Amino acid sequence: MTFALKDYQKKSLAALEAFFAATRGATTQAAVEAAFAQARREALGEAAPALPYRPLSREQPAIPQVCIRIPTGGGKTLLAAHAIEIAAREYVGTRAPLALWLVPSNTIRTQTLDALKTPGHPYREALLEHYPADRLTVLDISECEQLRAQDFGNRAIVAVGTIQTLRVDNTASRDVYAYKEAFEPHFAAIGDGDWLEHIAENDLAAQPYLTKADLGKIKRSFANLLAHYRPIVIIDEAHNARSDLSFEVFKRIRPACMIEWTATPAKEQNILYHVSAQELKAEHMVKLPIVLSPHPNWQEAVRDAVLARERLGTDAQNEAEYVRPIVLFQADAKDGEVPVEKLKTHLIETLHIDKSRIAVATGSQRELENVNLFDPACPIDFVITVEALKEGWDCSFAYVFCTVQSIRSAKDMEQLLGRVLRLPYAHRRASETLNRAYAFVCSPNTALVANQLADRLVSMGFEEMEAAQFVQPQLGDDLFGERPAIPPEAVSQVALPQAAADALLAAAPAAIQVAQGQTTMRGVLPQAAVEAALAAVPKREREAVQREIDRHQARAHAAAAPAQRGERFAPVPQLCASVNGELMLVEPDLLAELTHFSLAGLPADLPGFSKEQAERPYLIDVDRGHLKVRQDEAQSGLDLDASGEGIRREDVIRELDRRVRRDDILQADMIAWLGRAIDDLVRRGIELTYMARHANQLADAIARTLKALEQTRRTAAFQAALFGDAKPKLSEFHAFAFDPNTYPARWLFAGRWQFAKHFYPLPGELKPETDREETACAIEIDGMQEVKHWIRNLERQPETSFWLPTSTDRFYPDFVAELKDGRLLVVEYKGGHLLTGDDAREKQDIGKVWAAASAGRCLFKMVTDAGNAGKSVAAQLREALES
């Protein structure tokens, strides 16, 4: 069973793959830094802010260590299971990796271990996708004595434990560092090494079966086995593992590499790739926005939460899949106004809810134990808790969160709010009401509560701007009613320093009210007012003031954006070609079909593979000093001692076919072509045994050759489809429509410039400096009188962005503008250093073809800086409108 990954999940893994491929062979910190910068640029785009790479430690500067940031609900653990194979294949160079999987608590350790062992669970299936069950071992770190010496190098091993298991000053006090007689066979062939821990005096006291004669010998411990075999280290909630003692642990176990996963990374973590909450929403992973409904007292909040569930339950009956909306109630502690029993009694006696529909989940009452909330026969519609539900508790049927507590109880609020965000089955629901989450709180101050709720979202991995936009106060009396076509202007109420409040009031009196220590802000504030407020306060207070104003501005921009005001962006027609009399969208799948890629008759020489020392060896090639036949088996996957006659030709072909197999090439064609490639290598004097021992490098060379052969055919098919005798056409049937509710930017514009015409609240993936290339171009487009509204088109988002075909993939122009006269203007910005490259020429050509096929309705312009164009960006854009 294979579970399909979402697009952002594939991109996260692709970023890891690119990083480890680029890091392979790196022996210095500088080389790892360069690989990190390169992979990050490729994954996030050139506009992504640069980050410094921080090595694991001074003693281990070349050990790759990167972090993937994914907000709560994004599936970090599933991706971590897939990441083991990527690191093993691209960096370590083994088909039988050792992985050490570290989690922050025993509860999560148990849950993760169970999931990785349970057949049919997505985490287990992710491992089985790469490693057969009979060559896979998943175990708790406390069970490490079950491992046999022959398991290492022959089985994929995943050991799960807590970071606390290893994090200790006195290693003699922890079992993982203890001497184990069961490990004697493991160490029989292991020589001495200065990285291995040796038996010391304190070990004699902790383990009385050791004697003075053992002092100074290598300790037969699991920690030493880890240090020798160099595990791939997976760290869940990695922001919790940043102490000096944690780094001392990593020095002891000598990781091959480290992959960290978190929603809220620490500042010093190496964030290779990050996923926005917008992307989770676009992929239907989470319920957003959160509709906020404040109430003056707890009774009204509880009543409306119950009514909301009933309405959602009615809507759920029309869904194709079973959904039963659940309310999570957060009661007070025993000494509070509304403890658990009082709330439960109120539900039963006042609101007439049958007690069978209510479950209490607290430290002393565990009525959710062994209950399957997804079972249609389960009667539970309401869950009452006090603090957080147990770590890892997850039920996507939870739609409504209602608290009788103060919203200031941050940690519990954050965890409970996270329980209502996951979207059932990770699919968009038919009823729009079931694509949102609902929060009922006890507070008459909507603006204040919205800010506090946004704080909780930030703690869950949302960006500040995202959090502000995704908390939407209830409008009018009907919680589920259609939002007005033109929503009211945003209102925020915050406590600002008096000097900042006075400065805002003086600069924008119509938008500001100050009373009783609270500052009320309305609508988008002028930039001059913002700067005046910041200048009025001491430097130490500016960050906090800036944060509050920025959050209001984000909410105000959201309310003012055309997408939020009921407007629609005109559909953008896409390029089509006539295939067998039918007009078809020119896309990668069509080009693959037209390519008719067959290896029959194609050359099978591999100039990229020779017997010279590999320039970028895998870790397994260098970590053991010199290669031995038995050690090579981990890389090749072949038994090099299988027979006295050595490696057979068909064995090498079978192994290579497994590694480079492609869906678009018949297996018979692939096997025949691999046979010709191997025969050619033999004629060049390369033995079959050498090929087997260097199977990683050989597979890399084959993959590069196949890609080059395919690209030659693909380019020919592309040229024929778009530049041949049959002219391409535009089709309204194949027009791209921008969804006003979905804009999955990986980050939002954070500069001071205020865009007036962007279709969505804020442009995505633009650098904050106003004089930086694409940003300067965006400012010019925003200021054009002819422009109705425009969109910063997001790169590599085929479902949510406009694209044009290229011979290799897709081209995402930087900007799409709808003009007031009904025409469409598509703009691509190219820096002068890129303007004359093959990539720019191909994009220029395809843009012109697209525009020419529109009979004047669509315009395309590639612009560059004034120094290279001989005219300003504004003049180049004006030229496009007048052409």
CSV table of C-alpha atoms in Angstrom, one decimal, residues 80-389:
chain,number,residue,atom,x,y,z
A,80,ALA,CA,11.0,11.6,8.1
A,81,ALA,CA,10.3,7.9,7.3
A,82,HIS,CA,10.9,8.6,3.6
A,83,ALA,CA,14.0,10.7,4.3
A,84,ILE,CA,16.0,7.8,5.7
A,85,GLU,CA,16.2,6.2,2.2
A,86,ILE,CA,17.1,9.5,0.6
A,87,ALA,CA,20.1,10.0,2.9
A,88,ALA,CA,21.1,6.4,2.6
A,89,ARG,CA,21.0,6.5,-1.2
A,90,GLU,CA,22.3,9.9,-2.0
A,91,TYR,CA,24.9,10.5,0.8
A,92,VAL,CA,25.8,7.3,2.7
A,93,GLY,CA,25.6,5.0,-0.3
A,94,THR,CA,24.0,2.0,1.3
A,95,ARG,CA,20.8,-0.1,0.8
A,96,ALA,CA,21.0,-1.2,4.5
A,97,PRO,CA,21.1,2.0,6.5
A,98,LEU,CA,21.2,2.4,10.3
A,99,ALA,CA,18.9,5.2,11.4
A,100,LEU,CA,18.6,6.6,14.9
A,101,TRP,CA,15.2,8.3,15.4
A,102,LEU,CA,15.1,10.6,18.3
A,103,VAL,CA,11.8,12.1,19.7
A,104,PRO,CA,11.2,14.5,22.6
A,105,SER,CA,9.1,12.3,25.0
A,106,ASN,CA,8.3,8.8,25.9
A,107,THR,CA,4.7,9.2,24.8
A,108,ILE,CA,5.7,10.2,21.3
A,109,ARG,CA,8.4,7.5,21.3
A,110,THR,CA,5.8,4.8,21.9
A,111,GLN,CA,3.4,6.2,19.3
A,112,THR,CA,6.1,6.6,16.7
A,113,LEU,CA,7.5,3.1,17.3
A,114,ASP,CA,4.0,1.5,17.1
A,115,ALA,CA,3.3,3.4,13.8
A,116,LEU,CA,6.6,2.3,12.3
A,117,LYS,CA,5.9,-1.3,13.2
A,118,THR,CA,2.2,-1.5,12.3
A,119,PRO,CA,1.4,-2.9,8.8
A,120,GLY,CA,-0.8,-0.6,6.9
A,121,HIS,CA,0.2,2.5,8.8
A,122,PRO,CA,1.5,5.2,6.5
A,123,TYR,CA,4.8,5.4,8.4
A,124,ARG,CA,5.4,1.7,8.1
A,125,GLU,CA,4.4,1.7,4.5
A,126,ALA,CA,6.8,4.5,3.8
A,127,LEU,CA,9.7,2.3,5.1
A,128,LEU,CA,8.4,-0.7,3.2
A,129,GLU,CA,8.3,1.3,0.0
A,130,HIS,CA,12.1,1.2,0.1
A,131,TYR,CA,13.0,-1.8,2.2
A,132,PRO,CA,11.3,-5.2,2.1
A,133,ALA,CA,9.9,-6.5,5.4
A,134,ASP,CA,12.4,-9.3,5.6
A,135,ARG,CA,15.3,-6.8,5.5
A,136,LEU,CA,13.9,-4.2,7.8
A,137,THR,CA,14.2,-4.0,11.6
A,138,VAL,CA,12.4,-1.4,13.7
A,139,LEU,CA,13.0,-1.5,17.4
A,140,ASP,CA,13.1,0.6,20.6
A,141,ILE,CA,16.6,1.7,21.5
A,142,SER,CA,16.2,-0.4,24.7
A,143,GLU,CA,15.9,-3.5,22.6
A,144,CYS,CA,19.2,-3.0,20.9
A,145,GLU,CA,20.7,-6.3,22.2
A,146,GLN,CA,18.4,-8.1,19.8
A,147,LEU,CA,20.6,-6.9,16.9
A,148,ARG,CA,23.1,-9.4,15.5
A,149,ALA,CA,26.5,-8.5,14.0
A,150,GLN,CA,25.3,-9.7,10.6
A,151,ASP,CA,22.3,-7.3,10.7
A,152,PHE,CA,24.5,-4.3,10.1
A,153,GLY,CA,25.1,-3.8,6.4
A,154,ASN,CA,22.4,-6.4,5.5
A,155,ARG,CA,19.2,-5.0,7.0
A,156,ALA,CA,17.8,-1.5,7.3
A,157,ILE,CA,17.7,-0.8,11.0
A,158,VAL,CA,15.6,2.0,12.6
A,159,ALA,CA,16.2,2.5,16.4
A,160,VAL,CA,13.7,4.8,18.1
A,161,GLY,CA,14.5,6.5,21.4
A,162,THR,CA,14.2,9.8,23.2
A,163,ILE,CA,17.0,12.4,23.2
A,164,GLN,CA,17.0,12.0,26.9
A,165,THR,CA,18.1,8.4,26.6
A,166,LEU,CA,21.5,9.7,25.3
A,167,ARG,CA,21.7,13.1,26.8
A,168,VAL,CA,23.6,12.7,30.1
A,169,ASP,CA,26.8,13.9,31.6
A,170,ASN,CA,27.7,10.6,33.3
A,171,THR,CA,27.4,8.0,30.6
A,172,ALA,CA,27.8,5.1,33.0
A,173,SER,CA,24.3,5.9,34.3
A,174,ARG,CA,22.5,5.1,31.0
A,175,ASP,CA,22.0,1.7,29.5
A,176,VAL,CA,22.7,2.8,26.0
A,177,TYR,CA,26.3,3.6,27.1
A,178,ALA,CA,26.6,0.4,29.2
A,179,TYR,CA,28.9,-2.6,28.5
A,180,LYS,CA,26.9,-5.4,26.9
A,181,GLU,CA,28.3,-8.9,26.6
A,182,ALA,CA,25.8,-9.5,23.7
A,183,PHE,CA,27.8,-7.0,21.7
A,184,GLU,CA,31.1,-9.0,21.8
A,185,PRO,CA,30.6,-10.4,18.3
A,186,HIS,CA,29.9,-6.9,16.9
A,187,PHE,CA,33.3,-5.7,18.1
A,188,ALA,CA,35.4,-8.7,17.1
A,189,ALA,CA,36.3,-7.0,13.8
A,190,ILE,CA,36.2,-3.4,14.9
A,191,GLY,CA,39.6,-1.8,15.5
A,192,ASP,CA,40.4,0.9,18.0
A,193,GLY,CA,39.3,4.4,17.2
A,194,ASP,CA,39.7,7.7,19.1
A,195,TRP,CA,36.0,8.3,18.7
A,196,LEU,CA,35.0,5.2,20.6
A,197,GLU,CA,34.3,5.4,24.3
A,198,HIS,CA,36.6,3.2,26.5
A,199,ILE,CA,35.9,1.6,29.9
A,200,ALA,CA,36.6,4.0,32.7
A,201,GLU,CA,36.7,3.8,36.5
A,202,ASN,CA,33.0,4.8,36.9
A,203,ASP,CA,32.0,1.9,34.7
A,204,LEU,CA,33.5,-0.5,37.2
A,205,ALA,CA,31.2,0.7,39.9
A,206,ALA,CA,28.1,0.8,37.6
A,207,GLN,CA,28.8,-2.6,36.1
A,208,PRO,CA,30.4,-4.9,38.7
A,209,TYR,CA,31.1,-7.7,36.2
A,210,LEU,CA,33.9,-5.5,34.8
A,211,THR,CA,37.3,-5.8,36.4
A,212,LYS,CA,40.4,-3.6,36.5
A,213,ALA,CA,41.8,-5.6,33.6
A,214,ASP,CA,39.0,-4.1,31.4
A,215,LEU,CA,40.1,-0.5,32.0
A,216,GLY,CA,41.0,1.3,28.7
A,217,LYS,CA,39.4,-1.3,26.5
A,218,ILE,CA,36.7,-0.4,24.0
A,219,LYS,CA,33.4,-0.5,25.7
A,220,ARG,CA,31.0,-3.0,24.1
A,221,SER,CA,28.0,-0.6,24.2
A,222,PHE,CA,25.3,0.4,21.8
A,223,ALA,CA,26.6,4.0,21.8
A,224,ASN,CA,29.9,2.7,20.5
A,225,LEU,CA,28.2,0.6,17.8
A,226,LEU,CA,26.4,3.8,16.7
A,227,ALA,CA,29.7,5.6,16.6
A,228,HIS,CA,31.3,2.9,14.5
A,229,TYR,CA,28.4,2.4,12.0
A,230,ARG,CA,27.6,6.2,11.9
A,231,PRO,CA,23.8,6.4,11.9
A,232,ILE,CA,21.5,8.6,9.9
A,233,VAL,CA,20.0,10.7,12.7
A,234,ILE,CA,16.3,11.8,12.5
A,235,ILE,CA,15.3,14.3,15.2
A,236,ASP,CA,11.6,15.1,15.8
A,237,GLU,CA,10.7,18.5,17.3
A,238,ALA,CA,14.4,19.3,16.8
A,239,HIS,CA,14.1,22.8,18.4
A,240,ASN,CA,14.1,20.9,21.7
A,241,ALA,CA,17.6,19.4,21.1
A,242,ARG,CA,19.7,22.5,21.0
A,243,SER,CA,21.5,22.3,24.4
A,244,ASP,CA,25.3,21.9,24.8
A,245,LEU,CA,24.7,18.5,26.2
A,246,SER,CA,22.7,17.5,23.1
A,247,PHE,CA,25.6,18.4,20.9
A,248,GLU,CA,27.9,16.4,23.1
A,249,VAL,CA,25.7,13.4,22.4
A,250,PHE,CA,26.1,13.9,18.7
A,251,LYS,CA,29.8,14.0,19.1
A,252,ARG,CA,29.7,10.6,20.9
A,253,ILE,CA,27.6,8.8,18.3
A,254,ARG,CA,29.3,10.3,15.2
A,255,PRO,CA,26.2,10.6,13.0
A,256,ALA,CA,26.6,10.2,9.2
A,257,CYS,CA,24.2,13.1,8.8
A,258,MET,CA,21.3,14.7,10.8
A,259,ILE,CA,17.8,15.6,9.5
A,260,GLU,CA,15.8,17.7,11.8
A,261,TRP,CA,12.0,18.2,11.7
A,262,THR,CA,10.1,21.0,13.5
A,263,ALA,CA,7.3,23.5,13.2
A,264,THR,CA,9.1,26.2,15.2
A,265,PRO,CA,12.8,26.1,14.5
A,266,ALA,CA,15.4,27.8,16.7
A,267,LYS,CA,17.3,30.7,15.1
A,268,GLU,CA,20.5,28.7,14.7
A,269,GLN,CA,19.0,25.8,12.8
A,270,ASN,CA,19.9,25.2,9.2
A,271,ILE,CA,16.4,25.5,7.5
A,272,LEU,CA,16.9,23.9,4.1
A,273,TYR,CA,13.2,24.0,3.2
A,274,HIS,CA,10.1,25.5,4.9
A,275,VAL,CA,6.5,24.9,4.2
A,276,SER,CA,3.9,27.7,4.7
A,277,ALA,CA,0.5,27.3,6.2
A,278,GLN,CA,-0.8,28.6,2.9
A,279,GLU,CA,0.7,25.5,1.2
A,280,LEU,CA,-1.0,23.2,3.8
A,281,LYS,CA,-4.3,24.9,3.1
A,282,ALA,CA,-3.8,24.6,-0.7
A,283,GLU,CA,-3.2,20.9,-0.3
A,284,HIS,CA,-6.2,20.5,1.9
A,285,MET,CA,-4.3,19.3,4.9
A,286,VAL,CA,-5.7,21.8,7.4
A,287,LYS,CA,-9.0,23.6,8.1
A,288,LEU,CA,-8.5,27.3,7.5
A,289,PRO,CA,-9.5,30.0,8.3
A,290,ILE,CA,-10.4,29.7,12.0
A,291,VAL,CA,-13.7,31.5,12.5
A,292,LEU,CA,-13.5,33.2,15.8
A,293,SER,CA,-16.7,33.8,17.9
A,294,PRO,CA,-16.1,35.6,21.2
A,295,HIS,CA,-18.8,35.6,23.9
A,296,PRO,CA,-19.4,37.6,27.0
A,297,ASN,CA,-19.8,34.5,29.2
A,298,TRP,CA,-19.0,30.8,29.2
A,299,GLN,CA,-22.7,29.6,28.9
A,300,GLU,CA,-23.2,31.4,25.6
A,301,ALA,CA,-19.9,30.2,24.3
A,302,VAL,CA,-20.8,26.6,25.1
A,303,ARG,CA,-24.3,26.9,23.7
A,304,ASP,CA,-23.1,28.3,20.4
A,305,ALA,CA,-20.3,25.6,20.2
A,306,VAL,CA,-23.0,22.9,20.5
A,307,LEU,CA,-25.2,24.6,17.9
A,308,ALA,CA,-22.3,24.9,15.6
A,309,ARG,CA,-21.6,21.2,15.9
A,310,GLU,CA,-25.2,20.4,15.0
A,311,ARG,CA,-25.1,22.5,11.9
A,312,LEU,CA,-21.8,21.0,10.9
A,313,GLY,CA,-23.2,17.5,11.5
A,314,THR,CA,-26.1,18.2,9.1
A,315,ASP,CA,-23.6,19.4,6.4
A,316,ALA,CA,-21.5,16.3,7.0
A,317,GLN,CA,-24.4,14.1,6.0
A,318,ASN,CA,-23.9,15.3,2.4
A,319,GLU,CA,-20.2,14.3,2.3
A,320,ALA,CA,-19.1,11.3,0.2
A,321,GLU,CA,-16.9,10.1,3.1
A,322,TYR,CA,-18.0,9.7,6.7
A,323,VAL,CA,-17.4,12.7,8.8
A,324,ARG,CA,-18.7,13.3,12.4
A,325,PRO,CA,-17.8,16.8,13.6
A,326,ILE,CA,-16.6,16.8,17.2
A,327,VAL,CA,-16.3,19.7,19.8
A,328,LEU,CA,-13.3,20.0,22.1
A,329,PHE,CA,-14.2,21.7,25.3
A,330,GLN,CA,-11.5,23.1,27.6
A,331,ALA,CA,-12.8,23.3,31.2
A,332,ASP,CA,-11.3,25.0,34.2
A,333,ALA,CA,-9.2,23.2,36.7
A,334,LYS,CA,-11.0,21.8,39.9
A,335,ASP,CA,-10.7,25.1,41.7
A,336,GLY,CA,-11.9,27.2,38.7
A,337,GLU,CA,-15.3,28.6,37.9
A,338,VAL,CA,-16.2,25.8,35.4
A,339,PRO,CA,-14.5,22.5,36.2
A,340,VAL,CA,-15.1,19.4,34.2
A,341,GLU,CA,-18.1,18.1,36.2
A,342,LYS,CA,-19.9,21.4,36.1
A,343,LEU,CA,-19.4,21.7,32.4
A,344,LYS,CA,-20.6,18.1,31.8
A,345,THR,CA,-23.6,18.7,34.0
A,346,HIS,CA,-24.4,21.9,32.0
A,347,LEU,CA,-24.2,20.0,28.7
A,348,ILE,CA,-26.5,17.2,30.0
A,349,GLU,CA,-29.1,19.1,32.1
A,350,THR,CA,-29.3,22.5,30.4
A,351,LEU,CA,-28.5,21.7,26.8
A,352,HIS,CA,-30.1,18.2,27.0
A,353,ILE,CA,-27.1,16.3,25.4
A,354,ASP,CA,-27.1,12.5,26.1
A,355,LYS,CA,-24.2,11.6,28.3
A,356,SER,CA,-23.2,8.8,25.9
A,357,ARG,CA,-22.2,11.6,23.4
A,358,ILE,CA,-19.7,13.1,26.0
A,359,ALA,CA,-16.2,11.8,26.8
A,360,VAL,CA,-13.9,13.3,29.5
A,361,ALA,CA,-10.2,13.1,28.8
A,362,THR,CA,-8.1,14.3,31.8
A,363,GLY,CA,-5.3,12.8,33.9
A,364,SER,CA,-7.8,10.9,36.1
A,365,GLN,CA,-10.6,10.3,33.6
A,366,ARG,CA,-9.5,8.6,30.4
A,367,GLU,CA,-12.7,7.9,28.6
A,368,LEU,CA,-11.0,8.1,25.2
A,369,GLU,CA,-8.8,5.1,25.9
A,370,ASN,CA,-9.2,2.4,23.2
A,371,VAL,CA,-12.0,4.4,21.6
A,372,ASN,CA,-11.9,4.7,17.8
A,373,LEU,CA,-13.5,8.1,17.1
A,374,PHE,CA,-13.5,7.4,13.4
A,375,ASP,CA,-15.9,4.5,13.8
A,376,PRO,CA,-19.4,5.4,12.5
A,377,ALA,CA,-20.8,3.5,15.4
A,378,CYS,CA,-18.9,5.7,17.9
A,379,PRO,CA,-21.5,8.0,19.6
A,380,ILE,CA,-19.0,10.6,21.0
A,381,ASP,CA,-19.6,14.2,19.7
A,382,PHE,CA,-18.1,16.2,22.6
A,383,VAL,CA,-14.8,15.8,24.4
A,384,ILE,CA,-14.0,17.7,27.6
A,385,THR,CA,-10.5,18.2,28.8
A,386,VAL,CA,-8.6,20.6,31.0
A,387,GLU,CA,-5.0,20.8,29.9
A,388,ALA,CA,-3.7,19.4,26.7
A,389,LEU,CA,-4.9,16.0,25.4
